[in-house]
PDB file of C-alpha atoms in Angstrom:
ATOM      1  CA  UNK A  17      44.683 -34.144 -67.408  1.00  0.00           C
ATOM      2  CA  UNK A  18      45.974 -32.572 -70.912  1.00  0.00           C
ATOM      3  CA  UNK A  19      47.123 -29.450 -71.150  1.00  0.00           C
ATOM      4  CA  UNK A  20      44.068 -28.321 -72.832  1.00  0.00           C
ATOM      5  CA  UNK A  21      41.513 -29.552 -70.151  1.00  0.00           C
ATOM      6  CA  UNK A  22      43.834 -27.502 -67.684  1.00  0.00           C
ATOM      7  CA  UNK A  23      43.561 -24.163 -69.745  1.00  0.00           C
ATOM      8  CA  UNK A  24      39.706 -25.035 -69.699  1.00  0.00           C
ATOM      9  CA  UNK A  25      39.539 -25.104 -66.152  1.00  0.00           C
ATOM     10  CA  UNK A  26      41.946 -22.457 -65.377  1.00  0.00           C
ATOM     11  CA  UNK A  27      40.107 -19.495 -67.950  1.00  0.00           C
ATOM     12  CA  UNK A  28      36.617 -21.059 -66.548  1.00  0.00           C
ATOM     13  CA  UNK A  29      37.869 -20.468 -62.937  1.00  0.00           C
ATOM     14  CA  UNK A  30      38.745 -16.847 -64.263  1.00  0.00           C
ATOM     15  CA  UNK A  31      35.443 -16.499 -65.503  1.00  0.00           C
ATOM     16  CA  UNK A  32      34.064 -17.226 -62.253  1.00  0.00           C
ATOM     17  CA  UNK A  33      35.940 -15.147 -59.988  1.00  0.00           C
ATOM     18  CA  UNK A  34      35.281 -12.652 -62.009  1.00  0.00           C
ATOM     19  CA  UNK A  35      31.590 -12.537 -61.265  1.00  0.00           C
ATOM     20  CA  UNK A  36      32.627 -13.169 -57.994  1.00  0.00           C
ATOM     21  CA  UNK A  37      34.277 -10.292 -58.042  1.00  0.00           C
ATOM     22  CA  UNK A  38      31.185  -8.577 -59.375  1.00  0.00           C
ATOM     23  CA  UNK A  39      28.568  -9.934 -56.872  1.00  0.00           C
ATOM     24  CA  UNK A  40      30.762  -9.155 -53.773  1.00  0.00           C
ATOM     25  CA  UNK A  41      30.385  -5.615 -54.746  1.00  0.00           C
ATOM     26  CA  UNK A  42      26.854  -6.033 -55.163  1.00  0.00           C
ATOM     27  CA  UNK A  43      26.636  -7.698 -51.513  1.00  0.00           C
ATOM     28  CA  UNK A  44      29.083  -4.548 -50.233  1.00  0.00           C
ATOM     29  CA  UNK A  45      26.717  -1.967 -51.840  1.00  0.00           C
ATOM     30  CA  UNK A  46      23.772  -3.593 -50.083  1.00  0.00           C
ATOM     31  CA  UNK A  47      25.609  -2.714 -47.112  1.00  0.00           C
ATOM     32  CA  UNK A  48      26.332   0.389 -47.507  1.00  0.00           C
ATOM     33  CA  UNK A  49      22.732   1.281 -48.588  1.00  0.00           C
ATOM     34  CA  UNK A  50      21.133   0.092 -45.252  1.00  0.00           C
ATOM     35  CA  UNK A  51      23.802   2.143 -43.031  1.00  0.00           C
ATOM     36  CA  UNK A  52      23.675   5.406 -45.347  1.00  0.00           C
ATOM     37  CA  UNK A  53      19.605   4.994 -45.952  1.00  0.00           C
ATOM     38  CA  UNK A  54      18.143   7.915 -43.796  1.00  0.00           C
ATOM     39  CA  UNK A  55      15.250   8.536 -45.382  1.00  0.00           C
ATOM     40  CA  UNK A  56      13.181   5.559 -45.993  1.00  0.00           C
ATOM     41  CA  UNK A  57      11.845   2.844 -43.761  1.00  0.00           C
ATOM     42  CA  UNK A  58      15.412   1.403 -43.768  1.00  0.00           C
ATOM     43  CA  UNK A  59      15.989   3.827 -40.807  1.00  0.00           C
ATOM     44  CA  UNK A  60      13.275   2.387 -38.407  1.00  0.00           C
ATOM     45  CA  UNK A  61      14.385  -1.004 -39.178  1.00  0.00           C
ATOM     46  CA  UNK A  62      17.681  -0.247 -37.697  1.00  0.00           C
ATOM     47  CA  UNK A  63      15.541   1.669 -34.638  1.00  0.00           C
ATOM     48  CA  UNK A  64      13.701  -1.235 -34.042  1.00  0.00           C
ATOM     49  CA  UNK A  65      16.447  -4.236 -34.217  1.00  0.00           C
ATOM     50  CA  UNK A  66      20.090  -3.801 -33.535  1.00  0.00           C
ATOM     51  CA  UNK A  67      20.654  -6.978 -35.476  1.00  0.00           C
ATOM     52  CA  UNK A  68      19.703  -4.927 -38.722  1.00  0.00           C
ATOM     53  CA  UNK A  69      22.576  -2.833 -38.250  1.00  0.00           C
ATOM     54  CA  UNK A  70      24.964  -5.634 -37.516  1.00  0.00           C
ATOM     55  CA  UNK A  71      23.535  -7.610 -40.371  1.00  0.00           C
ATOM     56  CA  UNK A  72      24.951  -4.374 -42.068  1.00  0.00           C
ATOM     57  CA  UNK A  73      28.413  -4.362 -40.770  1.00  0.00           C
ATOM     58  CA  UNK A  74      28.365  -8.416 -42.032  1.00  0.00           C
ATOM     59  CA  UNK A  75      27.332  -7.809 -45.351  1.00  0.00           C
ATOM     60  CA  UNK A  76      29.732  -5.063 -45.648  1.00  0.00           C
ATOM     61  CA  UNK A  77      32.443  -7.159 -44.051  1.00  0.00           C
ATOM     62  CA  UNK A  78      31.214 -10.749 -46.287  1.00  0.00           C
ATOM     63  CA  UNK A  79      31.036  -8.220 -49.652  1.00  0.00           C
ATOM     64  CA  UNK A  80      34.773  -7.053 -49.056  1.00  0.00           C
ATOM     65  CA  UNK A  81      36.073 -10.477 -48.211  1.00  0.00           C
ATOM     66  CA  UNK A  82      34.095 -11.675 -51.289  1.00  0.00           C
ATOM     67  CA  UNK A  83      35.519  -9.152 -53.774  1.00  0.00           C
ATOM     68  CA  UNK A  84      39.333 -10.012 -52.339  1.00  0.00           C
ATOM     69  CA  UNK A  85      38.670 -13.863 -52.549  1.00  0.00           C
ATOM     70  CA  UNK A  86      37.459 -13.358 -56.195  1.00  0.00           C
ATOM     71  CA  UNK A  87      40.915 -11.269 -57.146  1.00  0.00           C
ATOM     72  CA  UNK A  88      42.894 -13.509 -55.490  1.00  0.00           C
ATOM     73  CA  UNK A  89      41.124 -16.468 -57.337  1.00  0.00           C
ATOM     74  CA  UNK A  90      41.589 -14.670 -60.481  1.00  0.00           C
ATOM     75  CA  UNK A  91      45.097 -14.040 -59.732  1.00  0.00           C
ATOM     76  CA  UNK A  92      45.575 -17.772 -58.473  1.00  0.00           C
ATOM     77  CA  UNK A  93      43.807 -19.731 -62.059  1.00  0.00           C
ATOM     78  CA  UNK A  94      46.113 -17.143 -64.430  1.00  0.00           C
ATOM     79  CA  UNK A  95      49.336 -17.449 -63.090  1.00  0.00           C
ATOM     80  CA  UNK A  96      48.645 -21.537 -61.724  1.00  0.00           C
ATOM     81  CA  UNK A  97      49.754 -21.072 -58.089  1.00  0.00           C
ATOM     82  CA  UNK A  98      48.789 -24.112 -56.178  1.00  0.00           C
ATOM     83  CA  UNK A  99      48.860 -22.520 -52.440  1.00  0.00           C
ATOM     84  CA  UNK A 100      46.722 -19.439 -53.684  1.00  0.00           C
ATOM     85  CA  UNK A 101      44.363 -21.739 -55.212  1.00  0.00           C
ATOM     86  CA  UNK A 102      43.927 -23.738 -51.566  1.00  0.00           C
ATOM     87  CA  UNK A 103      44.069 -20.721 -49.501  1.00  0.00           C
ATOM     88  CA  UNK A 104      41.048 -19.573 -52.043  1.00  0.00           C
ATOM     89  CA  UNK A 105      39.044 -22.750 -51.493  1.00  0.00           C
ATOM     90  CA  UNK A 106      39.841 -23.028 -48.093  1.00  0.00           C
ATOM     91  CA  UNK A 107      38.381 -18.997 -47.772  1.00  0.00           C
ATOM     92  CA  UNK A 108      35.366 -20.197 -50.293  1.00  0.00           C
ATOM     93  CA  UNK A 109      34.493 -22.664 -47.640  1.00  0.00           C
ATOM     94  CA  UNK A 110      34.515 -20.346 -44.634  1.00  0.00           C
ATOM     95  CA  UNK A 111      32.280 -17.752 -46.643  1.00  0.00           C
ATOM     96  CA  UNK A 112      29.778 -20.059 -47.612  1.00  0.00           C
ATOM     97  CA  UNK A 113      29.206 -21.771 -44.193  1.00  0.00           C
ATOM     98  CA  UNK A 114      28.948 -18.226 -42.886  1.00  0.00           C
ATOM     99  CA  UNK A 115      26.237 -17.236 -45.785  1.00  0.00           C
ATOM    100  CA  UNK A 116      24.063 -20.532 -44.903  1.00  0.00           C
ATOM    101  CA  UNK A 117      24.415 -19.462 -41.423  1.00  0.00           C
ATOM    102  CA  UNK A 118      23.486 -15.476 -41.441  1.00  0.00           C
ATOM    103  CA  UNK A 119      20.394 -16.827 -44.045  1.00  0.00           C
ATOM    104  CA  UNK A 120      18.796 -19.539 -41.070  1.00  0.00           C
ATOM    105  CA  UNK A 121      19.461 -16.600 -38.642  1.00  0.00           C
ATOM    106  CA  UNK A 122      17.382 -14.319 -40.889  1.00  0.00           C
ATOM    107  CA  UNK A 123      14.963 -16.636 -41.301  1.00  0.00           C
ATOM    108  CA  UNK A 124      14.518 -17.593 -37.712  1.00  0.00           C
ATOM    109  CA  UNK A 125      14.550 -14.459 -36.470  1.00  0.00           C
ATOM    110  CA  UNK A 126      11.885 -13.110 -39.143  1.00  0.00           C
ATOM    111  CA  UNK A 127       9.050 -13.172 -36.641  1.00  0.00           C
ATOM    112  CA  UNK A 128      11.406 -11.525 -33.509  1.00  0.00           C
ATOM    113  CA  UNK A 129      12.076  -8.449 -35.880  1.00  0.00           C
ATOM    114  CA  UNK A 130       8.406  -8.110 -36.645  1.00  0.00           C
ATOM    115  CA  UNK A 131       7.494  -8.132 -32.896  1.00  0.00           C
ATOM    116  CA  UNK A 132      10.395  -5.099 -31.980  1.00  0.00           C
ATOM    117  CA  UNK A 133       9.317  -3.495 -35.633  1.00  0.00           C
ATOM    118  CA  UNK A 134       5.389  -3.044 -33.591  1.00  0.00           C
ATOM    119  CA  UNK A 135       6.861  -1.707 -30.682  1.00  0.00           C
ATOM    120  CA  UNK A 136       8.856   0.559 -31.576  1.00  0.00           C
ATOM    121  CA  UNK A 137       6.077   1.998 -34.310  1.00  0.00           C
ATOM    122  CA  UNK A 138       4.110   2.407 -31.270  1.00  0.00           C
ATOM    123  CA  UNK A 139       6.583   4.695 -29.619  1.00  0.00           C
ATOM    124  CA  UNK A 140       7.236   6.546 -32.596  1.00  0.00           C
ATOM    125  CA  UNK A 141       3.673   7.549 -33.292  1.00  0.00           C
ATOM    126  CA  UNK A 142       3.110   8.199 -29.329  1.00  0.00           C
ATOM    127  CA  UNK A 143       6.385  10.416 -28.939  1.00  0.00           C
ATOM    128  CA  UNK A 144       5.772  12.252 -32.814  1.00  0.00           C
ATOM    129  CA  UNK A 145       6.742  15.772 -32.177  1.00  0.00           C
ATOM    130  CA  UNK A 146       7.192  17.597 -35.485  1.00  0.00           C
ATOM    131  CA  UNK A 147       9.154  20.195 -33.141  1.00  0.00           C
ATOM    132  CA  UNK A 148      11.548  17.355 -32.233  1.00  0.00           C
ATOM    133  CA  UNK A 149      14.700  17.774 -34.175  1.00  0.00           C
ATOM    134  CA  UNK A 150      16.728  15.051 -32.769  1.00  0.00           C
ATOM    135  CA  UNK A 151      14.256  12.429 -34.058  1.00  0.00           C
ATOM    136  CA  UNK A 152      13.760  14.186 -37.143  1.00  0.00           C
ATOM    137  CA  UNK A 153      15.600  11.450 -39.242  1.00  0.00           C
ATOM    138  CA  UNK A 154      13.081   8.635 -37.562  1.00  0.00           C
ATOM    139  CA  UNK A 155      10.127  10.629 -37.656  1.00  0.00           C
ATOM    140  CA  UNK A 156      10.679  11.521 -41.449  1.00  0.00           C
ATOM    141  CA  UNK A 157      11.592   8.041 -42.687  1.00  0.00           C
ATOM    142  CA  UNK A 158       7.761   6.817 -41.211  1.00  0.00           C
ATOM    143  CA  UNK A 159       6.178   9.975 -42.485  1.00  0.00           C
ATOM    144  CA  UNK A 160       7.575   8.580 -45.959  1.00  0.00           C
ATOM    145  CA  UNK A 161       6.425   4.949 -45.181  1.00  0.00           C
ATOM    146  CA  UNK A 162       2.738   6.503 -44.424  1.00  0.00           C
ATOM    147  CA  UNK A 163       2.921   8.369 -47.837  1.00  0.00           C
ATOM    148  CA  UNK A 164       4.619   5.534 -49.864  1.00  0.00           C
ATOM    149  CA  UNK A 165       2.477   2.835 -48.766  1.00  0.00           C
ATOM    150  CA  UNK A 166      -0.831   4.965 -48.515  1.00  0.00           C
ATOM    151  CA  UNK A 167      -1.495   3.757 -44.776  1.00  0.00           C
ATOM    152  CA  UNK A 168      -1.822   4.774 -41.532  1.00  0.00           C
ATOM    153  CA  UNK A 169      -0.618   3.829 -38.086  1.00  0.00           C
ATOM    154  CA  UNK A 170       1.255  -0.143 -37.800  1.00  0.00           C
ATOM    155  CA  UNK A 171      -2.087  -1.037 -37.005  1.00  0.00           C
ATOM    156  CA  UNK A 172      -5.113   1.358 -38.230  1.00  0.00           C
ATOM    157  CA  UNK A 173      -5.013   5.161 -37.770  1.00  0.00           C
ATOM    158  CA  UNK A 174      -6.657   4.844 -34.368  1.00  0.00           C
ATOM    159  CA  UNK A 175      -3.578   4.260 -32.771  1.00  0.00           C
ATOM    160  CA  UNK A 176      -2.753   8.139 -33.854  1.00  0.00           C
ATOM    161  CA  UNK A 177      -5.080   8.974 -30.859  1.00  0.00           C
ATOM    162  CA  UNK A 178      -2.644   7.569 -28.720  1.00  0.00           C
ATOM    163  CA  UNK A 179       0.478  10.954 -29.812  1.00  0.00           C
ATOM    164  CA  UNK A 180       0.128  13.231 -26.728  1.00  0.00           C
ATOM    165  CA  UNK A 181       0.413  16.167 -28.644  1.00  0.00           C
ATOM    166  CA  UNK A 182      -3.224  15.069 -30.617  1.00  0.00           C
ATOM    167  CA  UNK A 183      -4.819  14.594 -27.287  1.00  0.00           C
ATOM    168  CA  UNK A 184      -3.765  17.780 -25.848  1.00  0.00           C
ATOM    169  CA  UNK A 185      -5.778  19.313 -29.130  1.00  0.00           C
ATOM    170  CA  UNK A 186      -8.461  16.625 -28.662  1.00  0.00           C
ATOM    171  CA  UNK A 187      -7.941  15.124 -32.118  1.00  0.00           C
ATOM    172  CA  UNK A 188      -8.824  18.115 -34.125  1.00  0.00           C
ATOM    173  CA  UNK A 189      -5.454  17.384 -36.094  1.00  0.00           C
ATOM    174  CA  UNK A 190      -4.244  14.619 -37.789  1.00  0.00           C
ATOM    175  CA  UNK A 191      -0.639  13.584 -39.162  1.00  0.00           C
ATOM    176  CA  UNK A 192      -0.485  15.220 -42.849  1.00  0.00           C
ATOM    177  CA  UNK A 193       1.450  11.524 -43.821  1.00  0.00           C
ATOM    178  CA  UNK A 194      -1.856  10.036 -43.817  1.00  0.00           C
ATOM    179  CA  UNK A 195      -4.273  12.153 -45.519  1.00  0.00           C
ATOM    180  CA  UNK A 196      -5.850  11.117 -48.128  1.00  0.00           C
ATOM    181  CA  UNK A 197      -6.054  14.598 -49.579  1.00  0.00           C
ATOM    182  CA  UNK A 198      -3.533  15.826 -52.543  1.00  0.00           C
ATOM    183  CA  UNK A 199      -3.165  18.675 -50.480  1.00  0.00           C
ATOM    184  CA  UNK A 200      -1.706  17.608 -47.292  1.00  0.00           C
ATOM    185  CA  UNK A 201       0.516  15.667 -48.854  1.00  0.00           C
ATOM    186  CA  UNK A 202       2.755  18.110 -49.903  1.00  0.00           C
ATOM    187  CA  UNK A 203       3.938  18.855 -47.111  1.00  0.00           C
ATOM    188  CA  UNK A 204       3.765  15.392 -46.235  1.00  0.00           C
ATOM    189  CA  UNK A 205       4.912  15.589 -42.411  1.00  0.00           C
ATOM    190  CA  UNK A 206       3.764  16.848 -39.160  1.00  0.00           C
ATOM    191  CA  UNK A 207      -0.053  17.588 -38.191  1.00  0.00           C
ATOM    192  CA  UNK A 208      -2.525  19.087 -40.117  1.00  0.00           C
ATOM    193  CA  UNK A 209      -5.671  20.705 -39.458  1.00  0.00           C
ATOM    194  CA  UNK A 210      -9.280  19.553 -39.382  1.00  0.00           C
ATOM    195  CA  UNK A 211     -10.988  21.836 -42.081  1.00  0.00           C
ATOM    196  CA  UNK A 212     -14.790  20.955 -40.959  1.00  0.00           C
ATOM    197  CA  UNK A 213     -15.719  21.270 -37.024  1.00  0.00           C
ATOM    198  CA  UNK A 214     -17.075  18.201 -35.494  1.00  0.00           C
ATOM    199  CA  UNK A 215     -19.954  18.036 -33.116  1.00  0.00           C
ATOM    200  CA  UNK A 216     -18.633  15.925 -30.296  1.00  0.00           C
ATOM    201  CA  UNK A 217     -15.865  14.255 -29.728  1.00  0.00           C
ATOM    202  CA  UNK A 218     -13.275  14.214 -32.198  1.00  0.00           C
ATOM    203  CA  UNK A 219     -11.816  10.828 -33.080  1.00  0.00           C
ATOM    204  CA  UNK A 220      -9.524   9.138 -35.872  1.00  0.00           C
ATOM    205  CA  UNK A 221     -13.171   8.413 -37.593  1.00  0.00           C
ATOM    206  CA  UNK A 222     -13.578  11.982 -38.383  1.00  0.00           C
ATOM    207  CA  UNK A 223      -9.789  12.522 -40.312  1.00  0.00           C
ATOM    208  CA  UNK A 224      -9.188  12.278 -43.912  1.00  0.00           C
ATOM    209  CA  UNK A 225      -6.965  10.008 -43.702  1.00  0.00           C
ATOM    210  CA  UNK A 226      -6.410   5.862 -45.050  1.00  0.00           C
ATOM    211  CA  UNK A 227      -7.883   3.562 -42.637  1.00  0.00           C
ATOM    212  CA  UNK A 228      -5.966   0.461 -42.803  1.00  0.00           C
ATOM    213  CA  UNK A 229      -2.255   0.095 -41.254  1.00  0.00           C
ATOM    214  CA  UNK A 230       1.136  -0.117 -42.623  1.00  0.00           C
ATOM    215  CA  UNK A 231       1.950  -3.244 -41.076  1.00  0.00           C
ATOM    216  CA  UNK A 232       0.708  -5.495 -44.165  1.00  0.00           C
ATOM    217  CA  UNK A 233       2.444  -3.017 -46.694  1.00  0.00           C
ATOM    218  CA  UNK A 234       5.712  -3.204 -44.665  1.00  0.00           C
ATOM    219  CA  UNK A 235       5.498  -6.753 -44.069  1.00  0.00           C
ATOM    220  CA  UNK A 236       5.827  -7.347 -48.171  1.00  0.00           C
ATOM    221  CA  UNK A 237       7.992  -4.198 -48.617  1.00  0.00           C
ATOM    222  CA  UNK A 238      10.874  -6.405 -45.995  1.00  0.00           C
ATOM    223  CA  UNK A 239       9.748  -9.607 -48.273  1.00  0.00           C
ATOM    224  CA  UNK A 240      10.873  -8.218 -51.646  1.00  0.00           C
ATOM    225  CA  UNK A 241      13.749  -6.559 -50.552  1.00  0.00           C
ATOM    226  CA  UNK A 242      14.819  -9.356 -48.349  1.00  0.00           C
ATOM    227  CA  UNK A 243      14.270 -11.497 -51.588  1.00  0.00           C
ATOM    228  CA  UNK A 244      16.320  -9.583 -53.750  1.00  0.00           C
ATOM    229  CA  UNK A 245      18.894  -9.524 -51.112  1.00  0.00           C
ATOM    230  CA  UNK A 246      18.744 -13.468 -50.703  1.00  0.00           C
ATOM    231  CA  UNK A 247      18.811 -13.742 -53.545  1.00  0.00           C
ATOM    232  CA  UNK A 248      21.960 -11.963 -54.838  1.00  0.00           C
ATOM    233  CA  UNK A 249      23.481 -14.214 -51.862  1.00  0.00           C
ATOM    234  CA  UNK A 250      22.370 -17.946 -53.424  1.00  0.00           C
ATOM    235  CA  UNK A 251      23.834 -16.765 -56.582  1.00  0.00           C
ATOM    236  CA  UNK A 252      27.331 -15.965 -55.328  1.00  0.00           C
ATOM    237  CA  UNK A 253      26.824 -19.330 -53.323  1.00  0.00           C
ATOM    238  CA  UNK A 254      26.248 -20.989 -55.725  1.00  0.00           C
ATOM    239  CA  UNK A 255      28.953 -19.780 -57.543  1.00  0.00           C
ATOM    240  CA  UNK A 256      31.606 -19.635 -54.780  1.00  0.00           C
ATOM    241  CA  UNK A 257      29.948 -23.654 -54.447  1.00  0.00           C
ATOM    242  CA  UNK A 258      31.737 -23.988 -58.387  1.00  0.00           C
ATOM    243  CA  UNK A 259      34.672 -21.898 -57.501  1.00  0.00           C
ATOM    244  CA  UNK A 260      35.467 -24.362 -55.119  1.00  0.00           C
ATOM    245  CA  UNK A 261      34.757 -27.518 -57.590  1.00  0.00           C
ATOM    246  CA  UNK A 262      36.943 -25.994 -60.394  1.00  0.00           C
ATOM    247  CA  UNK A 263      39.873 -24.378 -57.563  1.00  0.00           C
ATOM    248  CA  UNK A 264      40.238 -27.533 -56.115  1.00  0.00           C
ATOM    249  CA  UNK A 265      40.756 -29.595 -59.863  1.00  0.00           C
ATOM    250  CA  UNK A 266      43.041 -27.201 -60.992  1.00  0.00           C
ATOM    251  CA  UNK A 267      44.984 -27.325 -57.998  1.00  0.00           C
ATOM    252  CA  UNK A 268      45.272 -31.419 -57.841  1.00  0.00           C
ATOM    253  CA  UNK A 269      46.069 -31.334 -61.532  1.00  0.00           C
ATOM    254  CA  UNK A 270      48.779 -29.164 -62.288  1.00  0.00           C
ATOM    255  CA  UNK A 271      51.951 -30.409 -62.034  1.00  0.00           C
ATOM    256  CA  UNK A 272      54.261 -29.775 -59.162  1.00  0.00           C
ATOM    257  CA  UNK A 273      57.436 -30.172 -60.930  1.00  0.00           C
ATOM    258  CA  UNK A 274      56.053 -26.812 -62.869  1.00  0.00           C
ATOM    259  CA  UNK A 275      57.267 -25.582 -59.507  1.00  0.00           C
ATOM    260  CA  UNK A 276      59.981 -27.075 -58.004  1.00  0.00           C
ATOM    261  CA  UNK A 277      62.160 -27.595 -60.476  1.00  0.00           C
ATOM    262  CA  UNK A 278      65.531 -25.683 -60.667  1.00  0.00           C
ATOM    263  CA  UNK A 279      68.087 -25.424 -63.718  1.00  0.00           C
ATOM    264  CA  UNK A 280      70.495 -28.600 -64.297  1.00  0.00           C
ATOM    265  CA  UNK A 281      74.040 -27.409 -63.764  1.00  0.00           C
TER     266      UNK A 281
END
C-alpha cells in the first residue's frame, strides 16, 4: 500500500474512534440516567426487575470500556503502533459480541419484564400509603406515570379499590394522580376527596378520574426509549464493525522495519 493510502486509513481510523469516543459517552450517560432517575417511571422499572439495574451497571461498564477503546484507537492510528492497533481490534471484537448478546437478552426477556412490571404495580397500588416515607421515591415516580400518561391503575382504575387504606374509607377517596380535574392535580399525589356524596356504595365508577390503565402508555413509553437506546448501540456497532475493518488494514500494512530497525554503526 502507498504511503498515501496508509495516511487515508490511518486519519479515517482517527475519525472513527473519535465518534467512538463520542458514543461511548453517550452509552455511559444512559447509564447513569437509569441509576440516578428517581423520579420517573425509571424507578419502578428497577423495582420490578433486578436485571434493569444490572443492565445499568453493563451499560455503564460497556460505555467506559467504549470511550477507552476509542482513545486508545485514536492513540494507536496517529502514532502507527501495530500491537495497540491488535489489542484495539481484538477489544472491538469482545465489545461487539457482548452488544449482540445484551440486545437478544433484551429482546427475549421483553415479555418476562412486562409480567414482574404487573406485579409489582399491583403491590404498589395495594400497599400506597401517602404516610409511607420509605417508599416515597416508588410511590412518587407512579404518581408521575399516572399524571404523565393521563391513566389510571396498570390495568383500569378499579384495581385502586384493591389499596387498603381506600377500603377502610369505603372508596370515598381516590388517588389525586388520576383525577381528571385541574385541581387535584396540583398536588398530584396521595388521596383526594370525593366532593359529591354517593348514594350507595362507593366504587371506582363514581371518581373523577381516567378510566383506562397505564399499561398500554408504559408499554410504548419502554418502546421508544428502548429504541433510542438500541439504537445509539447499532450505531457504535456498526462503527466499532469499521473500526475493526480499517484497525486491522492499517495494522497488516505498515511496515515492520518502521519498527525494528536500529542505527547502522
Amino acid at each position: 500500500m502507498g504511503s498515501g493510502c496508509l495516511k487515508v486509513t490511518k486519519y479515517f481510523l482517527f475519525l472513527f474512534n473519535l465518534l467512538f469516543l463520542i458514543l461511548g459517552a453517550v452509552i455511559l450517560g444512559f447509564g447513569i440516567w437509569i441509576l440516578a432517575d428517581k423520579t420517573s417511571f425509571i424507578a419502578v422499572l428497577q423495582t420490578s426487575s433486578p436485571s434493569l439495574t444490572t443492565g445499568a451497571y453493563i451499560l455503564i461498564g460497556v460505555g467506559a470500556l467504549t470511550m477507552l477503546m476509542g482513545f486508545l484507537g485514536c492513540l494507536g492510528a496517529v502514532n502507527e503502533i501495530r500491537c495497540l492497533l491488535g489489542l484495539y481490534f481484538t477489544c472491538l471484537l469482545i465489545i461487539l459480541l457482548a452488544q449482540i448478546a445484551a440486545a437478544l437478552v433484551i429482546y427475549f426477556q421483553k415479555d418476562t419484564l412486562k409480567g414482574e412490571l404487573s406485579n409489582v404495580v399491583s403491590v404498589l397500588i395495594e400497599d400506597y400509603d401517602p404516610a409511607d416515607e420509605d417508599e416515597r421515591n416508588l410511590r412518587d415516580a407512579w404518581d408521575y406515570v399516572q399524571t404523565q400518561l393521563a391513566c389510571c391503575g396498570w390495568n383500569g382504575a378499579k384495581e385502586w379499590e384493591n389499596n387498603e387504606i381506600l377500603k377502610n374509607k369505603s372508596n370515598t377517596e381516590y388517588p389525586c394522580s388520576c383525577s381528571n380535574r385541574s385541581k387535584d392535580l396540583v398536588e398530584g399525589r396521595g388521596f383526594c376527596s370525593l366532593e359529591d356524596s354517593v348514594n350507595g356504595t362507593v366504587t371506582s365508577a363514581d371518581w373523577p378520574v381516567h378510566e383506562q390503565g397505564c399499561m398500554n402508555g408504559v408499554e410504548q413509553w419502554l418502546k421508544d426509549n428502548l429504541g433510542v437506546i438500541l439504537g445509539v448501540c447499532t450505531g457504535v456497532a456498526i462503527i466499532e464493525l469499521l473500526g475493526m475493518i480499517l484497525s486491522i488494514s492499517l495494522c497488516k500494512n505498515i511496515h515492520s522495519e518502521d519498527y525494528t530497525k536500529v542505527p547502522k554503526s
